[in-house]
Amino acid sequence: MTSADDFIIQLIEEKGLVSKDVVEATRRQIQEETEHDMIQRSVVDRLIEEGVLDSGRVTQMLADEFGMPMVEPGKLKPQKEALTAISKELVLRYKVFPLTMENNTLQVAITDPLDVDTIDNLSHVLQLAVEPVVAARKDVDEAIQKYYVEETVESQLSELGEEIGEERSLKLGGDLPGVDDDTVSEDDAPIIRLVYMVITEAIKRRASDIHLEPLEKRFRVRYRIDGVLHEVENPPKRLQLAIISRLKIMAQISIAEKRIPQDGRIQVKLTDRELDLRVSSLPTEHGESIVMRILDKEGLKLGLPELGFLSDDQGTFEKIISLPDGIFLVTGPTGSGKTTTLYACLNYINRPDRKIITVEDPVEYQLSGINQVQVRAEIKMTFSAALRAMLRQAPNIIMIGEIRDAETGHIAINASLTGHMVFSTLHTNDAPSAVTRLIDIGVKPFLVSASLRATMAQRLVRRVCAKCREQYQATDRELRSLNINDDEAASAKFMRGKGCESCNGTGFRGRMGIFEIFMLNEEIRSLIYENTSTQKLRAKARELGMRSMREDGIRKVTSGMTTFEEVINVTIGDSF
């Protein structure tokens, strides 16, 4: 921890912005994380990230303390002359951002007023008078990224112009297997830059997937943002082969093989973030289609409220995942956030006194402090084989990517009955159907009854953008669509997004889950033991108070967290 961090903590404690207990708890949490990944973090930054401190208020406090001007959050607007006065290398080294350039004086935004050496060094190197102003760290980092690090796909395409012809586009990689970056000539640098820009632009826009699709007369690029595909400016069709070859080289898959699907992985580092891209290539009629899944570890640091749990469901969920043994299943279709929920569970319960082992296909995120096993069918490292070996490792908690067959199901059941807590997923439409699915794949009803603790079905809906949301009066048609009566409507707070720069004009930013939690008690266990139908299980669960996904969605609509359309779209088959 830096001396500046200590000084700021002392100030905020004196000003009463945060208590000493909160500071100490945060410091202990950071120390525990540091033991795993050896990265020293700032207590002040963590408090701001968690919403305990307001970055604008901290910046104002520092400005007042040192008698310096302050730049309001989100107001870092540089002059063109200032941008050209200081190089990218110096900006990244000293973590400052230039604002104005007048009369041989460069005004720069800084985050640490105690760091007088930075101002002196800059003044010496630039041979200019340097005038510092205080700004929030997040704003300075974002401004540096925007004006010095990033380019856009559009600007890169414009720069390419007619620079790359058909002949050169065929050069990149050619048909030679095993080609690497050392064999790529300078002539191919524009393609490399373009591919990098496609990836960085997707990350900047918070995309979860990048789709590059060869069509008959064009090469389409689309980003999936908050679950919805958005088409961006397409590269020329003539660059299709070069771009696909470059991506295959980066993913370390064969560029000579164009007849069968292939999978690979790309690691990307952007400033202080490291991301994994899971790459899938699929031969199509007009060339190979590439889909890249962006795996961002930052998404795993979400707390349970950020997943979308309201307070009552969060309490129930915390009790379930803290049980000492049994099975907990998360269900839903592909893309419904099951993996993210399970990883959030593991993060929540990951402590030094617990041993956690996962078996996954593939390992999507690498988590510190957790033993993760990759399924590899070609060497007979199947789910069941991995599970048998895992049990000899004496784990407390086991996470199985998916229960796909009777053998895996039986081993998971036996593990739960011998004192292990098992988390896994199933592809079913609702929570009670998980019971029937386990029985269908060959698990005996009495074993399901004895081992299963709870199941949870989930779907993802988009959040209304916090920066442009506005309250409005819902129409009668909207109220009828979710069976909301007049009394409920009177106390509701319906919100919708107008569309702004933050949400790219969509009115939504980010997603959250809507949930259906099916808890097992003695009555439910008796019905499972008797191999009762899903309909009867669901009816009994509803009678005992289980809330459907649509009902959970309605609570989030009336709270202003999402919209009618979002809930209707993902719960269209849900009955009340």
Coordinates of C-alpha atoms in Angstrom, one line a residue:
M1 CA 0.0 0.0 0.0
T2 CA 1.4 3.4 -1.0
S3 CA 1.9 6.3 1.4
A4 CA -0.6 8.3 -0.7
D5 CA -3.2 5.6 0.0
D6 CA -2.5 5.8 3.8
F7 CA -2.8 9.6 3.6
I8 CA -6.1 9.5 1.8
I9 CA -7.5 6.9 4.2
Q10 CA -6.5 9.1 7.2
L11 CA -8.3 12.1 5.6
I12 CA -11.5 10.2 4.8
E13 CA -11.6 8.8 8.3
E14 CA -11.1 12.3 9.8
K15 CA -13.9 13.6 7.5
G16 CA -16.2 10.8 8.6
L17 CA -16.6 9.5 5.0
V18 CA -15.9 5.9 6.1
S19 CA -15.4 4.2 9.4
K20 CA -12.2 2.6 10.6
D21 CA -13.9 -0.8 10.8
V22 CA -14.9 -0.7 7.1
V23 CA -11.3 0.3 6.2
E24 CA -9.8 -2.5 8.2
A25 CA -12.2 -5.1 6.8
T26 CA -11.4 -4.0 3.3
R27 CA -7.6 -4.1 4.1
R28 CA -7.9 -7.7 5.4
Q29 CA -9.9 -8.7 2.3
I30 CA -7.2 -7.3 0.0
Q31 CA -4.5 -9.0 2.0
E32 CA -6.2 -12.4 1.6
E33 CA -6.6 -11.8 -2.2
T34 CA -2.9 -10.7 -2.5
E35 CA -1.9 -14.0 -0.9
H36 CA -3.4 -15.7 -4.0
D37 CA -2.4 -13.5 -6.9
M38 CA 0.4 -11.3 -5.5
I39 CA -1.2 -8.1 -6.9
Q40 CA -1.2 -5.2 -4.4
R41 CA -4.4 -3.3 -4.5
S42 CA -5.4 0.1 -3.1
V43 CA -7.9 0.2 -0.3
V44 CA -9.2 3.5 -1.5
D45 CA -9.8 2.2 -5.0
R46 CA -11.6 -0.9 -3.6
L47 CA -13.9 1.3 -1.5
I48 CA -14.7 3.3 -4.5
E49 CA -15.4 0.2 -6.6
E50 CA -17.7 -1.2 -4.0
G51 CA -19.7 2.1 -3.8
V52 CA -18.6 2.8 -0.2
L53 CA -16.8 6.0 -1.3
D54 CA -17.8 8.4 -4.0
S55 CA -14.9 9.1 -6.3
G56 CA -16.0 12.7 -6.9
R57 CA -16.1 13.4 -3.2
V58 CA -12.7 11.9 -2.6
T59 CA -11.3 14.1 -5.5
Q60 CA -12.9 17.2 -4.1
M61 CA -11.5 16.4 -0.6
L62 CA -7.9 16.1 -2.1
A63 CA -8.3 19.3 -4.1
D64 CA -9.5 21.2 -1.0
E65 CA -6.7 19.8 1.2
F66 CA -3.9 20.9 -1.2
G67 CA -5.6 24.0 -2.5
M68 CA -5.6 22.7 -6.1
P69 CA -8.2 23.1 -8.9
M70 CA -10.4 20.0 -9.5
V71 CA -11.9 18.5 -12.6
E72 CA -15.4 17.3 -12.1
P73 CA -16.0 13.5 -12.8
G74 CA -16.6 12.8 -16.5
K75 CA -15.3 16.3 -17.6
L76 CA -11.8 15.6 -18.9
K77 CA -11.9 17.4 -22.2
P78 CA -8.5 17.8 -23.8
Q79 CA -7.3 20.5 -26.3
K80 CA -5.7 19.1 -29.4
E81 CA -2.6 21.1 -28.7
A82 CA -2.3 19.5 -25.3
L83 CA -2.6 16.0 -26.6
T84 CA 0.3 16.5 -29.0
A85 CA 2.4 18.2 -26.4
I86 CA 3.0 15.0 -24.4
S87 CA 3.8 11.5 -25.8
K88 CA 1.9 8.3 -25.2
E89 CA 5.0 6.9 -23.5
L90 CA 5.1 9.7 -20.9
V91 CA 1.3 9.6 -20.3
L92 CA 1.4 5.9 -19.6
R93 CA 4.5 6.1 -17.4
Y94 CA 3.3 9.0 -15.2
K95 CA -0.5 8.3 -15.3
V96 CA -1.3 11.9 -16.1
F97 CA -3.7 13.3 -18.7
P98 CA -3.1 16.6 -20.6
L99 CA -5.9 19.2 -20.7
T100 CA -4.8 22.6 -22.0
M101 CA -1.7 24.1 -23.5
E102 CA -1.4 27.9 -23.2
N103 CA 1.6 30.3 -23.0
N104 CA 4.1 27.5 -22.7
T105 CA 2.2 26.0 -19.8
L106 CA 0.7 22.5 -19.9
Q107 CA -2.2 21.8 -17.6
V108 CA -2.4 18.1 -16.7
A109 CA -4.9 16.0 -14.6
I110 CA -3.2 14.0 -11.8
T111 CA -4.7 11.6 -9.2
D112 CA -2.1 11.9 -6.5
P113 CA -1.3 15.5 -5.3
L114 CA 1.5 14.0 -3.0
D115 CA 3.4 12.9 -6.1
V116 CA 5.4 16.1 -6.7
D117 CA 8.2 14.2 -8.4
T118 CA 5.9 13.4 -11.4
I119 CA 5.3 17.2 -12.0
D120 CA 9.0 18.0 -11.7
N121 CA 10.0 15.2 -14.0
L122 CA 7.5 16.1 -16.6
S123 CA 8.5 19.8 -16.5
H124 CA 12.1 18.8 -17.0
V125 CA 11.5 16.3 -19.8
L126 CA 9.0 18.5 -21.7
Q127 CA 10.8 21.8 -21.0
L128 CA 7.4 23.3 -20.2
A129 CA 5.7 24.7 -17.1
V130 CA 3.4 22.0 -15.8
E131 CA 0.2 23.0 -13.9
P132 CA -1.5 20.1 -12.1
V133 CA -5.2 19.8 -11.4
V134 CA -6.8 16.9 -9.4
A135 CA -9.1 14.3 -11.1
A136 CA -10.6 11.0 -10.2
R137 CA -8.3 8.0 -11.0
K138 CA -11.0 6.3 -13.0
D139 CA -11.5 9.3 -15.2
V140 CA -7.8 9.7 -15.9
D141 CA -7.5 6.0 -16.7
E142 CA -10.5 6.1 -19.1
A143 CA -9.2 9.3 -20.8
I144 CA -5.8 7.8 -21.4
Q145 CA -7.4 4.7 -22.8
K146 CA -9.6 6.7 -25.1
Y147 CA -7.2 9.3 -26.4
Y148 CA -3.8 7.4 -26.3
V149 CA -4.4 3.7 -26.4
E150 CA -7.5 2.9 -28.4
E151 CA -8.3 3.2 -32.0
T152 CA -11.7 2.4 -33.5
V153 CA -12.4 -0.3 -36.1
E154 CA -13.8 2.5 -38.4
S155 CA -10.6 4.5 -38.2
Q156 CA -8.5 1.4 -38.9
L157 CA -10.6 0.5 -41.9
S158 CA -10.3 4.1 -43.2
E159 CA -6.5 3.9 -42.7
L160 CA -6.3 0.7 -44.7
G161 CA -8.2 2.2 -47.6
E162 CA -6.9 0.6 -50.7
E163 CA -3.6 -0.3 -49.1
I164 CA -4.3 -4.1 -49.1
G165 CA -5.1 -5.7 -52.4
E166 CA -6.2 -9.3 -53.1
E167 CA -2.7 -10.5 -53.5
R168 CA -1.5 -9.2 -50.2
S169 CA -4.6 -10.4 -48.3
L170 CA -3.7 -14.0 -49.4
K171 CA -0.2 -13.7 -48.0
L172 CA -1.1 -13.8 -44.3
G173 CA -0.3 -17.3 -43.3
G174 CA -1.0 -18.7 -46.8
D175 CA -1.6 -22.4 -46.6
L176 CA 1.4 -23.2 -44.5
P177 CA 0.7 -25.1 -41.3
G178 CA 2.5 -24.0 -38.2
V179 CA 3.1 -20.4 -39.3
D180 CA 3.8 -18.0 -36.4
D181 CA 4.2 -14.2 -35.9
D182 CA 7.8 -14.3 -36.8
T183 CA 7.0 -15.1 -40.4
V184 CA 4.5 -12.3 -40.8
S185 CA 6.0 -9.5 -42.9
E186 CA 5.6 -5.7 -42.3
D187 CA 3.2 -5.7 -45.3
D188 CA 0.7 -7.6 -43.2
A189 CA 0.8 -5.1 -40.2
P190 CA -2.4 -3.4 -41.3
I191 CA -4.3 -6.7 -41.0
I192 CA -2.8 -7.4 -37.6
R193 CA -3.9 -3.9 -36.4
L194 CA -7.4 -4.3 -37.8
V195 CA -7.9 -7.6 -36.0
Y196 CA -6.6 -6.0 -32.8
M197 CA -9.0 -3.1 -33.3
V198 CA -12.0 -5.5 -33.8
I199 CA -11.2 -7.2 -30.5
T200 CA -10.5 -4.0 -28.5
E201 CA -13.6 -2.2 -29.9
A202 CA -15.7 -5.2 -28.8
I203 CA -14.3 -5.1 -25.3
K204 CA -14.8 -1.3 -25.1
R205 CA -18.5 -1.8 -26.0
R206 CA -18.8 -4.5 -23.3
A207 CA -19.5 -7.3 -25.9
S208 CA -19.7 -10.9 -24.7
D209 CA -19.1 -12.4 -28.2
I210 CA -17.6 -11.4 -31.5
H211 CA -19.1 -13.0 -34.6
L212 CA -17.2 -12.9 -37.9
E213 CA -19.5 -14.4 -40.6
P214 CA -18.6 -14.9 -44.2
L215 CA -21.7 -14.2 -46.4
E216 CA -21.9 -14.5 -50.2
K217 CA -21.0 -10.9 -51.0
R218 CA -19.8 -9.4 -47.7
F219 CA -17.9 -10.3 -44.5
R220 CA -20.2 -9.4 -41.5
V221 CA -18.9 -8.5 -38.1
R222 CA -21.3 -8.4 -35.2
Y223 CA -20.9 -7.9 -31.4
R224 CA -23.3 -9.4 -28.8
I225 CA -23.9 -6.7 -26.2
D226 CA -26.2 -7.5 -23.3
G227 CA -27.5 -10.5 -25.1
V228 CA -28.4 -8.7 -28.4
L229 CA -26.4 -8.8 -31.6
H230 CA -25.3 -5.5 -33.1
E231 CA -23.7 -5.2 -36.6
V232 CA -20.7 -3.0 -36.9
E233 CA -18.9 -1.6 -39.9
N234 CA -17.9 -4.6 -42.1
P235 CA -14.3 -5.1 -43.4
P236 CA -14.1 -5.5 -47.2
K237 CA -14.9 -9.0 -48.4
R238 CA -11.4 -9.3 -50.0
L239 CA -9.8 -9.2 -46.5
Q240 CA -11.9 -12.2 -45.2
L241 CA -9.2 -14.8 -45.7
A242 CA -6.5 -12.7 -44.2
I243 CA -8.5 -11.8 -41.1
I244 CA -9.6 -15.4 -40.4
S245 CA -6.0 -16.6 -40.9
R246 CA -4.7 -14.1 -38.5
L247 CA -7.3 -15.0 -35.8
K248 CA -6.5 -18.7 -36.3
I249 CA -2.8 -18.0 -35.8
M250 CA -3.5 -16.0 -32.6
A251 CA -5.7 -18.9 -31.3
Q252 CA -3.0 -21.5 -32.2
I253 CA -5.2 -23.6 -34.4
S254 CA -4.3 -24.9 -37.8
I255 CA -4.7 -22.4 -40.7
A256 CA -4.3 -25.3 -43.2
E257 CA -7.4 -27.1 -42.0
K258 CA -10.5 -25.5 -43.3
R259 CA -12.8 -28.5 -43.5
I260 CA -13.6 -29.3 -39.8
P261 CA -14.5 -27.2 -36.8
Q262 CA -11.7 -26.1 -34.5
D263 CA -11.4 -24.5 -31.1
G264 CA -8.7 -22.4 -29.6
R265 CA -7.9 -19.6 -27.2
I266 CA -6.5 -16.1 -27.3
Q267 CA -5.1 -14.1 -24.4
V268 CA -5.5 -10.3 -24.7
K269 CA -3.9 -7.8 -22.3
L270 CA -5.4 -4.2 -22.2
T271 CA -3.7 -1.9 -19.8
D272 CA -4.4 -3.5 -16.4
R273 CA -6.9 -6.1 -17.7
E274 CA -6.3 -9.6 -18.9
L275 CA -9.0 -11.3 -20.9
D276 CA -9.4 -14.8 -22.5
L277 CA -11.1 -15.2 -25.8
R278 CA -12.5 -18.7 -26.5
V279 CA -12.3 -19.1 -30.3
S280 CA -14.5 -21.4 -32.4
S281 CA -14.2 -21.8 -36.2
L282 CA -16.9 -23.5 -38.3
P283 CA -16.7 -24.2 -42.0
T284 CA -19.6 -22.6 -43.9
E285 CA -20.6 -22.3 -47.5
H286 CA -18.8 -19.0 -48.0
G287 CA -15.8 -19.5 -45.7
E288 CA -15.0 -20.2 -42.1
S289 CA -17.2 -18.5 -39.5
I290 CA -15.4 -17.4 -36.4
V291 CA -17.0 -16.7 -33.0
M292 CA -15.0 -15.4 -30.1
R293 CA -16.4 -15.6 -26.6
I294 CA -14.9 -12.9 -24.4
L295 CA -14.2 -14.2 -20.9
D296 CA -13.6 -11.3 -18.5
K297 CA -12.5 -12.3 -14.9
E298 CA -13.8 -8.9 -13.7
G299 CA -17.3 -10.3 -14.2
L300 CA -16.6 -13.0 -11.6
K301 CA -16.1 -10.4 -8.9
L302 CA -19.7 -9.6 -8.9
G303 CA -21.5 -9.9 -5.5
L304 CA -24.7 -11.7 -5.2
P305 CA -26.9 -8.5 -5.5
E306 CA -25.1 -7.7 -8.8
L307 CA -26.3 -11.0 -10.1
G308 CA -29.9 -9.7 -9.7
F309 CA -30.9 -11.2 -6.3
L310 CA -33.4 -9.2 -4.3
S311 CA -32.7 -9.3 -0.5
D312 CA -35.1 -12.2 0.3
D313 CA -33.9 -14.5 -2.5
Q314 CA -30.3 -13.5 -1.7
G315 CA -30.8 -14.7 1.9
T316 CA -32.2 -18.0 0.7
F317 CA -29.4 -18.5 -1.9
E318 CA -26.7 -17.8 0.7
K319 CA -28.2 -20.5 3.0
I320 CA -28.2 -23.0 0.2
I321 CA -24.6 -22.5 -1.0
S322 CA -23.3 -22.6 2.6
L323 CA -24.7 -26.0 3.3
P324 CA -22.1 -28.7 4.2
D325 CA -23.3 -31.3 1.8
G326 CA -25.9 -32.2 -0.9
I327 CA -26.4 -31.1 -4.5
F328 CA -27.4 -27.7 -5.8
L329 CA -28.3 -27.4 -9.4
V330 CA -28.6 -24.3 -11.6
T331 CA -30.8 -24.8 -14.6
G332 CA -31.6 -22.9 -17.8
P333 CA -30.8 -22.8 -21.5
T334 CA -27.4 -21.9 -23.0
G335 CA -26.6 -18.3 -22.4
S336 CA -28.8 -17.9 -19.3
G337 CA -25.8 -17.1 -17.0
K338 CA -25.6 -20.4 -15.2
T339 CA -21.7 -20.5 -15.3
T340 CA -21.5 -16.9 -14.0
T341 CA -23.8 -17.8 -11.1
L342 CA -21.8 -20.9 -10.2
Y343 CA -18.5 -19.0 -10.3
A344 CA -20.0 -16.3 -8.1
C345 CA -21.0 -19.0 -5.7
L346 CA -17.5 -20.3 -5.6
N347 CA -16.1 -16.8 -5.0
Y348 CA -18.5 -16.3 -2.2
I349 CA -17.6 -19.5 -0.3
N350 CA -13.9 -19.6 -1.3
R351 CA -12.0 -19.5 2.0
P352 CA -8.5 -20.8 3.0
D353 CA -10.1 -23.5 5.2
R354 CA -12.0 -25.1 2.2
K355 CA -10.8 -27.1 -0.7
I356 CA -12.7 -26.6 -3.9
I357 CA -12.2 -28.6 -7.1
T358 CA -14.1 -28.0 -10.4
V359 CA -14.3 -30.2 -13.5
E360 CA -15.3 -28.3 -16.6
D361 CA -15.5 -28.5 -20.3
P362 CA -13.9 -26.1 -21.0
V363 CA -12.4 -24.2 -18.1
E364 CA -13.8 -20.8 -18.9
Y365 CA -12.3 -18.7 -16.1
Q366 CA -9.2 -19.4 -14.1
L367 CA -9.9 -18.7 -10.4
S368 CA -7.2 -18.2 -7.7
G369 CA -7.3 -20.6 -4.8
I370 CA -9.4 -23.2 -6.7
N371 CA -8.3 -26.4 -8.3
Q372 CA -9.8 -26.6 -11.8
V373 CA -9.8 -29.7 -14.0
Q374 CA -10.2 -29.6 -17.8
V375 CA -12.2 -32.4 -19.4
R376 CA -10.3 -34.0 -22.3
A377 CA -12.3 -36.8 -24.0
E378 CA -9.4 -37.7 -26.4
I379 CA -7.3 -39.0 -23.5
K380 CA -10.4 -40.5 -21.7
M381 CA -10.4 -37.6 -19.1
T382 CA -14.2 -37.5 -19.0
F383 CA -16.4 -35.9 -16.4
S384 CA -16.9 -39.3 -14.6
A385 CA -13.1 -40.1 -14.7
A386 CA -12.2 -36.7 -13.4
L387 CA -14.8 -36.9 -10.6
R388 CA -13.6 -40.3 -9.4
A389 CA -10.0 -38.9 -9.1
M390 CA -11.3 -35.7 -7.5
L391 CA -12.9 -37.6 -4.7
R392 CA -9.5 -39.0 -3.7
Q393 CA -8.3 -35.4 -3.3
A394 CA -10.5 -34.9 -0.2
P395 CA -12.4 -31.8 -1.4
N396 CA -15.0 -30.0 0.6
I397 CA -16.8 -28.5 -2.4
I398 CA -17.1 -29.9 -6.0
M399 CA -18.3 -28.0 -9.0
I400 CA -19.3 -30.0 -12.1
G401 CA -19.7 -28.0 -15.3
E402 CA -22.8 -30.1 -16.3
I403 CA -24.4 -33.4 -15.4
R404 CA -24.8 -35.0 -18.8
D405 CA -25.2 -38.7 -18.2
A406 CA -26.1 -41.3 -15.6
E407 CA -22.5 -42.1 -14.7
T408 CA -21.7 -38.5 -13.9
G409 CA -25.0 -38.2 -12.1
H410 CA -24.4 -41.2 -9.9
I411 CA -20.9 -40.1 -8.9
A412 CA -22.2 -36.6 -8.1
I413 CA -25.0 -38.1 -5.9
N414 CA -22.5 -40.4 -4.1
A415 CA -20.2 -37.5 -3.5
S416 CA -23.0 -35.5 -1.9
L417 CA -24.1 -38.4 0.3
T418 CA -20.5 -38.8 1.6
G419 CA -20.2 -35.3 2.9
H420 CA -19.4 -33.1 -0.1
M421 CA -21.3 -30.1 -1.4
V422 CA -21.8 -30.4 -5.1
F423 CA -22.7 -27.6 -7.6
S424 CA -23.7 -28.3 -11.1
T425 CA -25.9 -27.3 -14.0
L426 CA -28.7 -28.9 -16.1
H427 CA -30.5 -27.8 -19.2
T428 CA -34.1 -27.6 -18.1
N429 CA -36.8 -25.0 -18.5
D430 CA -37.7 -24.5 -14.9
A431 CA -36.4 -25.5 -11.4
P432 CA -38.7 -28.5 -10.6
S433 CA -37.9 -30.1 -14.0
A434 CA -34.4 -30.8 -12.8
V435 CA -35.7 -33.6 -10.6
T436 CA -37.4 -35.3 -13.6
R437 CA -34.3 -34.8 -15.7
L438 CA -32.0 -36.5 -13.2
I439 CA -34.5 -39.5 -13.0
D440 CA -34.7 -39.6 -16.8
I441 CA -30.9 -40.0 -17.2
G442 CA -31.0 -43.0 -14.9
V443 CA -30.6 -41.7 -11.3
K444 CA -32.9 -43.5 -8.9
P445 CA -35.7 -41.4 -7.4
F446 CA -34.7 -42.3 -3.8
L447 CA -31.1 -41.1 -4.4
V448 CA -32.4 -37.8 -5.9
S449 CA -34.7 -37.4 -2.9
A450 CA -31.8 -38.0 -0.4
S451 CA -29.2 -35.8 -2.0
L452 CA -30.8 -32.9 -3.7
R453 CA -31.0 -29.7 -1.6
A454 CA -32.4 -27.2 -4.0
T455 CA -32.5 -26.2 -7.7
M456 CA -32.6 -22.8 -9.3
A457 CA -33.8 -21.8 -12.7
Q458 CA -32.7 -18.5 -14.2
R459 CA -32.9 -16.3 -17.2
L460 CA -31.1 -13.0 -18.1
V461 CA -32.8 -9.7 -18.7
R462 CA -31.3 -6.3 -19.5
R463 CA -31.0 -3.6 -16.9
V464 CA -32.4 -0.2 -17.5
C465 CA -29.4 2.2 -18.0
A466 CA -28.7 4.1 -14.8
K467 CA -27.5 7.2 -16.6
C468 CA -30.5 7.9 -18.8
R469 CA -33.4 6.1 -17.1
E470 CA -36.6 8.0 -16.5
Q471 CA -39.9 7.2 -14.7
Y472 CA -43.0 6.8 -16.8
Q473 CA -46.6 5.7 -16.5
A474 CA -47.2 2.2 -17.7
T475 CA -50.0 1.6 -20.3
D476 CA -53.0 -0.6 -19.6
R477 CA -51.7 -3.0 -22.2
E478 CA -48.3 -3.3 -20.4
L479 CA -50.0 -3.9 -17.0
R480 CA -52.3 -6.6 -18.5
S481 CA -49.3 -8.3 -20.1
L482 CA -47.9 -9.2 -16.6
N483 CA -51.2 -9.2 -14.7
I484 CA -50.3 -6.2 -12.6
N485 CA -53.3 -4.9 -10.8
D486 CA -54.1 -1.2 -10.1
D487 CA -53.0 -1.4 -6.4
E488 CA -49.6 -2.9 -7.5
A489 CA -49.2 -0.3 -10.3
A490 CA -49.9 2.6 -7.9
S491 CA -46.9 1.7 -5.7
A492 CA -44.7 0.7 -8.6
K493 CA -41.8 2.7 -10.1
F494 CA -41.7 1.9 -13.8
M495 CA -38.5 3.0 -15.5
R496 CA -37.2 3.0 -19.1
G497 CA -34.0 4.3 -20.7
K498 CA -34.0 7.3 -23.1
G499 CA -30.7 6.2 -24.7
C500 CA -27.4 7.9 -24.1
E501 CA -23.7 7.5 -24.9
S502 CA -23.2 5.2 -21.9
C503 CA -25.6 2.6 -23.3
N504 CA -25.0 3.2 -27.0
G505 CA -28.5 4.6 -27.4
T506 CA -30.2 1.3 -26.4
G507 CA -31.6 2.4 -23.0
F508 CA -30.0 -0.7 -21.4
R509 CA -26.6 -1.3 -19.8
G510 CA -25.7 -4.7 -18.3
R511 CA -27.8 -7.7 -17.5
M512 CA -29.1 -9.4 -14.4
G513 CA -30.9 -12.7 -13.6
I514 CA -34.5 -13.4 -12.7
F515 CA -34.8 -16.6 -10.6
E516 CA -37.0 -19.5 -9.5
I517 CA -35.7 -21.2 -6.4
F518 CA -37.1 -24.7 -5.7
M519 CA -36.3 -25.7 -2.1
L520 CA -36.8 -29.3 -1.0
N521 CA -38.5 -30.2 2.3
E522 CA -40.0 -33.5 3.6
E523 CA -43.2 -33.2 1.6
I524 CA -41.3 -32.6 -1.7
R525 CA -38.9 -35.4 -0.9
S526 CA -41.8 -37.8 -0.4
L527 CA -43.2 -36.8 -3.8
I528 CA -39.8 -37.3 -5.5
Y529 CA -39.4 -40.7 -3.8
E530 CA -42.8 -41.7 -5.3
N531 CA -41.6 -40.6 -8.8
T532 CA -44.3 -37.9 -9.0
S533 CA -44.6 -35.9 -12.2
T534 CA -43.1 -32.4 -12.7
Q535 CA -46.5 -30.8 -12.7
K536 CA -47.3 -32.1 -9.3
L537 CA -43.9 -31.1 -7.9
R538 CA -44.4 -27.6 -9.3
A539 CA -47.9 -27.4 -7.9
K540 CA -46.7 -28.4 -4.4
A541 CA -43.7 -26.0 -4.6
R542 CA -46.1 -23.1 -5.6
E543 CA -48.3 -24.1 -2.7
L544 CA -45.3 -23.9 -0.3
G545 CA -44.4 -20.4 -1.6
M546 CA -42.1 -20.9 -4.6
R547 CA -42.0 -17.8 -6.8
S548 CA -41.9 -18.3 -10.5
M549 CA -39.3 -16.6 -12.8
R550 CA -42.0 -14.3 -14.2
E551 CA -43.1 -13.3 -10.7
D552 CA -39.5 -12.5 -9.8
G553 CA -39.3 -10.5 -13.1
I554 CA -42.5 -8.6 -12.2
R555 CA -40.8 -7.5 -8.9
K556 CA -37.9 -6.1 -10.9
V557 CA -40.1 -4.4 -13.3
T558 CA -42.1 -2.6 -10.6
S559 CA -38.8 -1.7 -8.9
G560 CA -37.6 0.0 -12.1
M561 CA -34.7 -2.4 -12.7
T562 CA -35.9 -3.7 -16.1
T563 CA -38.8 -3.4 -18.5
F564 CA -42.0 -5.3 -19.3
E565 CA -40.6 -6.4 -22.7
E566 CA -37.5 -7.9 -21.2
V567 CA -39.4 -10.1 -18.7
I568 CA -42.1 -11.2 -21.2
N569 CA -39.5 -12.2 -23.8
V570 CA -37.6 -14.6 -21.5
T571 CA -40.6 -16.0 -19.6
I572 CA -43.1 -16.4 -22.4
G573 CA -43.7 -20.0 -21.5
D574 CA -44.0 -19.3 -17.7
S575 CA -47.3 -19.9 -16.1
F576 CA -48.5 -18.1 -12.9

